[in-house]
Short mmCIF file of C-alpha atoms in Angstrom, two decimals:
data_model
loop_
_atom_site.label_atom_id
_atom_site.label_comp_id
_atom_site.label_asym_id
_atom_site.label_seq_id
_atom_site.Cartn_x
_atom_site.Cartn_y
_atom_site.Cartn_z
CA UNK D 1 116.50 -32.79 -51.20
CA UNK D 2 119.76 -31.45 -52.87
CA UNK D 3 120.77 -34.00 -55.96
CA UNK D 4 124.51 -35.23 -56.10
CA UNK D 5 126.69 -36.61 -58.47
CA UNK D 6 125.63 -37.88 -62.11
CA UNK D 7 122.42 -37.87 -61.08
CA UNK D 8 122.98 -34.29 -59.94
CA UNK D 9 124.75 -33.21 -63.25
CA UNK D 10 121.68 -34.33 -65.32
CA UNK D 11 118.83 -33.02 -63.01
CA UNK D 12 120.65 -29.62 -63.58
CA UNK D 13 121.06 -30.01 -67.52
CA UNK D 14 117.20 -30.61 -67.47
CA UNK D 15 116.29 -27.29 -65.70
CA UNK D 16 116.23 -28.65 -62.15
CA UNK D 17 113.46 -31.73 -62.99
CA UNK D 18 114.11 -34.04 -60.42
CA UNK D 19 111.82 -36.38 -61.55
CA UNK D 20 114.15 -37.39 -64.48
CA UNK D 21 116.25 -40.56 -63.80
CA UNK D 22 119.55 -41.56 -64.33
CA UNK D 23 118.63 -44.53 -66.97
CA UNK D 24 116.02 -43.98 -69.71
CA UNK D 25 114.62 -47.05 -69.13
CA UNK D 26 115.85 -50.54 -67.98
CA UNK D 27 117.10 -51.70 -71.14
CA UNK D 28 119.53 -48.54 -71.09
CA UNK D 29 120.66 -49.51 -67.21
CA UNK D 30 121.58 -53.13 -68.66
CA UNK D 31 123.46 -51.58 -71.69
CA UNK D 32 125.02 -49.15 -69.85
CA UNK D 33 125.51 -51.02 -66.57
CA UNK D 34 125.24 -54.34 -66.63
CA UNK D 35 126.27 -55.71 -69.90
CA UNK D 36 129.02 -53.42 -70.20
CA UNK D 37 130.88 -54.83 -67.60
CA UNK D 38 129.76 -58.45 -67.67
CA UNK D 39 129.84 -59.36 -71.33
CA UNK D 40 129.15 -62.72 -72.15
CA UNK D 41 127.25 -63.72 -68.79
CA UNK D 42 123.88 -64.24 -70.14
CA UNK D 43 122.21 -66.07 -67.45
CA UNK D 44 123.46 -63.08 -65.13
CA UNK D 45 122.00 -60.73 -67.60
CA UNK D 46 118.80 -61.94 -67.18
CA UNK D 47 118.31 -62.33 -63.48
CA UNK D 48 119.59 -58.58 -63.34
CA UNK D 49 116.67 -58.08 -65.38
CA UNK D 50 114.48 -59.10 -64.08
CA UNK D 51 114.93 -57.56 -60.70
CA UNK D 52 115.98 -54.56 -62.39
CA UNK D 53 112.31 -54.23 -63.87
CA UNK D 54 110.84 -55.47 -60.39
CA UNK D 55 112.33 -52.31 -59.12
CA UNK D 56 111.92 -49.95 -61.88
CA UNK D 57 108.44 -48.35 -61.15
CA UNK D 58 109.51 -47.92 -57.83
CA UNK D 59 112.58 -46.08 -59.14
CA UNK D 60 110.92 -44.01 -61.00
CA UNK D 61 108.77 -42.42 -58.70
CA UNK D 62 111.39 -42.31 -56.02
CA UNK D 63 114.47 -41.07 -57.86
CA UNK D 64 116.83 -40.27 -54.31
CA UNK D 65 117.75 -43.96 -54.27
CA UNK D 66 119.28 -43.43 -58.12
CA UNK D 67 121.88 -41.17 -55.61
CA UNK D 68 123.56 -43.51 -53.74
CA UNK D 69 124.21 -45.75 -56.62
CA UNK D 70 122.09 -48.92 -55.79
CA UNK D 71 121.63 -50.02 -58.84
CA UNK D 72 125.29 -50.32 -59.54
CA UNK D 73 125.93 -51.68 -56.46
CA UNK D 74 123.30 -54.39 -56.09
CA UNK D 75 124.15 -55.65 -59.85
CA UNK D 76 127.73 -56.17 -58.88
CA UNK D 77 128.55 -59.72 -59.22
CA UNK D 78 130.34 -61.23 -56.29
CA UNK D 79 133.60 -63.39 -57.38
CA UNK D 80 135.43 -65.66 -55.62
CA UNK D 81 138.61 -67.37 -56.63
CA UNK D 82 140.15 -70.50 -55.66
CA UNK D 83 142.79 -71.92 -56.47
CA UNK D 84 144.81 -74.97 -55.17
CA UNK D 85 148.56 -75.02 -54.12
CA UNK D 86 150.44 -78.15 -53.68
CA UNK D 87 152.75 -78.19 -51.21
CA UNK D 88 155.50 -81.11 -49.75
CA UNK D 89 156.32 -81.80 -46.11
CA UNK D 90 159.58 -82.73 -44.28
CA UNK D 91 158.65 -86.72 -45.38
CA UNK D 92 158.38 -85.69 -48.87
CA UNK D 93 154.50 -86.38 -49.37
CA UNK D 94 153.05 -83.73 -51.84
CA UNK D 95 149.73 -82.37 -50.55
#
């Protein structure tokens, strides 16, 4: 199976080793990754982690699923914002 992308760009600057992963290790995926974009979020940090390393072996000896980006994707936080706006009706009541 042809390689695409980064993932593509650093199989070829290894002489075609496809068994070479994107991330060194996991600590490099959170540096890289994960910490990079959510600085400060400790507690998120260390559940990505720990799934992360769950996955890692797995990884490793399956490198296609580096391809698609799943890592990246799975790590990205979901955020939700809410916010409240008052509002006041033909009697004059705010809401």
């Amino acid at each position: 199976r042809a390689a695409t992308g980064a993932y593509k760009v650093v199989v070829e600057e290894n002489g075609g080793d496809m068994s070479l992963m994107k991330y060194k290790n996991v600590d490099d995926f959170m540096q890289q990754v994960v910490i990079a974009k959510n600085p400060g979020e400790h507690e998120f940090h260390q559940a990505v982690e720990e799934v992360v390393s769950s996955l890692w072996d797995f990884l490793k000896e399956n490198p296609a699923y580096l391809e698609g980006n799943i890592l990246e994707r799975i790590v990205e936080p979901e955020r939700v914002v809410i916010f409240r706006v008052p509002w006041r009706d033909d009697k004059g009541e705010t809401h």
